[in-house]
Amino acid sequence: MPQKNAQRVRIIGGRHRGRVLRFPDAPELRPTPDRVRETLFNWLGEDLTGRRTLDLYAGSGVLSLEALSRGASLAVAVDRNAALIRAIAATAATFGSVGLETHVADAGAHLAQERRDFDVIFLDPPFDSDPWPALLPQCAARLAPGGFVYAEAAHALDPPAPLFAHRRERAGQVHYHLLQVAAA
């Protein structure tokens, strides 16, 4: 990918710490900032060895690639933008990362067809959209026991049952949440 047209973000932890990934510029693309990712992965316990992740608005791919860098066995990256998905796959190949699965698809459509359970589901939709009423219950149904949904939004989220906010913070205009299913 030509450097003059590429955006960049770096991996902040795990075996690929410090590696830079490049991705094409795209409308509404907001890679999760380093500080927010550091907090998120501290909440998740740093080591994701053997965990399975689903990133429904993959964008730059930094959350999926960060999860693989920290030992995730599977990172499923979904985005409507084929150029972004190609860039994520190319970066994973360059890094020698295994366990990445990519899909060019709408988040809701992919989730409706998905039958696997995940330990972590990442949600970072465009801020001008409001997919939460349908998306959060669908994600709760795809969580493995003890799993988490990570959600970034322009406003604080009030998750529907059975989800609850395990942790939440705000960095500038980004409200980020770690949601979990309430124990039965």
Coordinates of C-alpha atoms in Angstrom, one line a residue:
M1 CA 0.0 0.0 0.0
P2 CA 1.5 3.4 -0.9
Q3 CA 2.5 5.2 2.2
K4 CA 1.3 8.6 1.1
N5 CA -2.3 7.2 1.0
A6 CA -2.1 5.2 4.2
Q7 CA -3.3 5.9 7.7
R8 CA -1.3 4.3 10.5
V9 CA -1.8 2.9 14.0
R10 CA 0.5 0.8 16.1
I11 CA 0.0 -2.4 18.1
I12 CA 0.5 -1.6 21.8
G13 CA 0.9 -5.1 23.4
G14 CA 1.8 -8.7 22.9
R15 CA 4.2 -10.3 20.5
H16 CA 3.7 -7.6 17.8
R17 CA 4.0 -4.7 20.2
G18 CA 5.3 -1.6 18.4
R19 CA 4.5 -2.9 14.9
V20 CA 2.7 -0.4 12.7
L21 CA -0.3 -1.3 10.6
R22 CA -1.3 0.8 7.6
F23 CA -4.8 1.1 6.2
P24 CA -6.6 3.1 3.6
D25 CA -8.4 6.3 4.5
A26 CA -12.1 5.7 4.6
P27 CA -15.1 7.9 5.6
E28 CA -16.2 7.5 9.3
L29 CA -13.1 5.5 10.2
R30 CA -12.0 6.2 13.7
P31 CA -9.3 3.7 14.9
T32 CA -9.5 3.1 18.6
P33 CA -6.9 5.4 20.2
D34 CA -3.9 3.9 22.0
R35 CA -5.0 5.1 25.4
V36 CA -8.5 3.5 25.0
R37 CA -7.0 0.3 23.7
E38 CA -4.6 0.1 26.6
T39 CA -7.5 0.5 29.1
L40 CA -9.6 -2.1 27.2
F41 CA -6.9 -4.7 27.2
N42 CA -6.1 -4.0 30.8
W43 CA -9.8 -4.7 31.5
L44 CA -9.6 -7.9 29.5
G45 CA -6.5 -9.1 31.4
E46 CA -3.8 -8.4 28.8
D47 CA -3.4 -12.1 27.8
L48 CA -6.1 -13.4 25.4
T49 CA -4.5 -16.8 24.9
G50 CA -7.0 -19.2 23.3
R51 CA -9.8 -16.6 23.2
R52 CA -12.0 -16.0 20.2
T53 CA -12.9 -12.5 19.1
L54 CA -15.4 -11.0 16.7
D55 CA -14.9 -7.4 15.4
L56 CA -18.1 -6.4 13.6
Y57 CA -16.9 -2.9 12.5
A58 CA -13.3 -3.8 11.9
G59 CA -12.2 -0.6 10.1
S60 CA -8.4 -0.4 10.5
G61 CA -8.4 -3.9 12.1
V62 CA -6.4 -2.8 15.1
L63 CA -8.6 -4.5 17.6
S64 CA -8.5 -7.8 15.9
L65 CA -4.7 -7.6 15.2
E66 CA -4.1 -6.5 18.8
A67 CA -6.1 -9.5 20.1
L68 CA -4.0 -11.8 17.9
S69 CA -0.9 -10.2 19.1
R70 CA -2.0 -11.0 22.7
G71 CA -2.6 -14.7 21.9
A72 CA -6.2 -14.9 20.7
S73 CA -6.7 -18.2 18.7
L74 CA -9.3 -16.7 16.4
A75 CA -10.1 -13.1 15.4
V76 CA -13.0 -12.6 13.0
A77 CA -12.9 -9.2 11.3
V78 CA -16.0 -8.0 9.5
D79 CA -16.4 -4.7 7.6
R80 CA -18.4 -3.5 4.6
N81 CA -15.4 -1.9 3.1
A82 CA -13.5 -4.5 1.0
A83 CA -10.3 -2.3 0.8
L84 CA -10.1 -2.2 4.6
I85 CA -10.6 -6.0 4.9
R86 CA -7.9 -6.6 2.3
A87 CA -5.5 -4.3 4.3
I88 CA -6.3 -6.1 7.5
A89 CA -5.5 -9.5 5.9
A90 CA -2.3 -8.2 4.3
T91 CA -1.1 -6.8 7.6
A92 CA -1.8 -10.1 9.4
A93 CA 0.2 -11.9 6.7
T94 CA 3.1 -9.4 7.0
F95 CA 3.1 -9.9 10.8
G96 CA 2.9 -13.6 10.5
S97 CA -0.3 -13.6 12.5
V98 CA -2.4 -16.8 12.3
G99 CA -6.1 -17.1 13.3
L100 CA -7.5 -14.2 11.4
E101 CA -10.7 -14.7 9.5
T102 CA -12.1 -11.8 7.4
H103 CA -15.5 -11.1 5.9
V104 CA -16.7 -8.2 3.7
A105 CA -20.2 -7.9 5.1
D106 CA -22.7 -5.7 7.0
A107 CA -22.3 -6.2 10.7
G108 CA -25.9 -7.0 11.4
A109 CA -26.2 -9.4 8.4
H110 CA -23.0 -11.2 9.5
L111 CA -24.1 -11.5 13.1
A112 CA -27.5 -12.9 12.0
Q113 CA -25.7 -15.8 10.2
E114 CA -23.0 -16.3 12.8
R115 CA -23.4 -19.5 14.9
R116 CA -20.2 -19.5 16.9
D117 CA -19.7 -18.1 20.4
F118 CA -17.0 -15.6 21.2
D119 CA -15.1 -14.5 24.3
V120 CA -14.9 -10.9 23.2
I121 CA -17.1 -9.0 20.6
F122 CA -15.8 -5.6 19.5
L123 CA -18.3 -3.0 18.4
D124 CA -17.2 0.4 17.1
P125 CA -19.9 1.5 14.6
P126 CA -20.0 4.9 12.9
F127 CA -21.1 7.5 15.5
D128 CA -23.9 8.8 13.3
S129 CA -25.6 5.3 13.4
D130 CA -27.7 3.8 16.1
P131 CA -27.5 0.0 15.7
W132 CA -27.6 -0.6 19.5
P133 CA -31.2 -1.7 20.0
A134 CA -30.9 -4.7 17.6
L135 CA -27.1 -5.2 17.9
L136 CA -26.6 -5.6 21.6
P137 CA -29.2 -8.4 22.1
Q138 CA -27.8 -10.3 19.1
C139 CA -24.3 -10.0 20.5
A140 CA -25.4 -11.2 24.0
A141 CA -26.6 -14.4 22.3
R142 CA -23.2 -15.0 20.7
L143 CA -21.1 -14.6 23.9
A144 CA -19.3 -17.5 25.4
P145 CA -19.8 -17.9 29.2
G146 CA -17.9 -15.1 30.9
G147 CA -17.5 -13.3 27.6
F148 CA -17.6 -9.5 27.0
V149 CA -18.9 -7.1 24.5
Y150 CA -16.7 -4.0 24.0
A151 CA -18.7 -1.0 22.6
E152 CA -17.6 2.5 21.6
A153 CA -20.3 5.2 21.1
A154 CA -20.8 8.9 20.9
H155 CA -22.9 8.7 24.1
A156 CA -23.1 6.5 27.2
L157 CA -24.9 3.3 26.5
D158 CA -27.6 1.8 28.7
P159 CA -27.4 -1.9 27.7
P160 CA -30.6 -4.0 27.6
A161 CA -30.9 -7.1 29.8
P162 CA -29.3 -9.5 30.1
L163 CA -26.2 -7.2 29.4
F164 CA -24.9 -4.9 32.1
A165 CA -22.0 -2.4 32.1
H166 CA -19.1 -4.2 33.7
R167 CA -16.8 -1.2 33.1
R168 CA -17.2 2.2 31.3
E169 CA -15.1 5.2 30.7
R170 CA -15.0 8.3 28.5
A171 CA -12.0 9.7 26.5
G172 CA -12.9 13.0 24.8
Q173 CA -16.0 12.3 22.7
V174 CA -15.7 8.5 22.9
H175 CA -17.7 6.6 25.5
Y176 CA -16.4 3.1 25.8
H177 CA -18.0 0.2 27.6
L178 CA -17.2 -3.4 28.6
L179 CA -20.5 -5.2 28.8
Q180 CA -21.2 -8.6 30.2
V181 CA -24.2 -11.0 30.5
A182 CA -25.6 -10.9 34.1
A183 CA -25.3 -14.2 35.9
A184 CA -28.5 -16.3 35.9

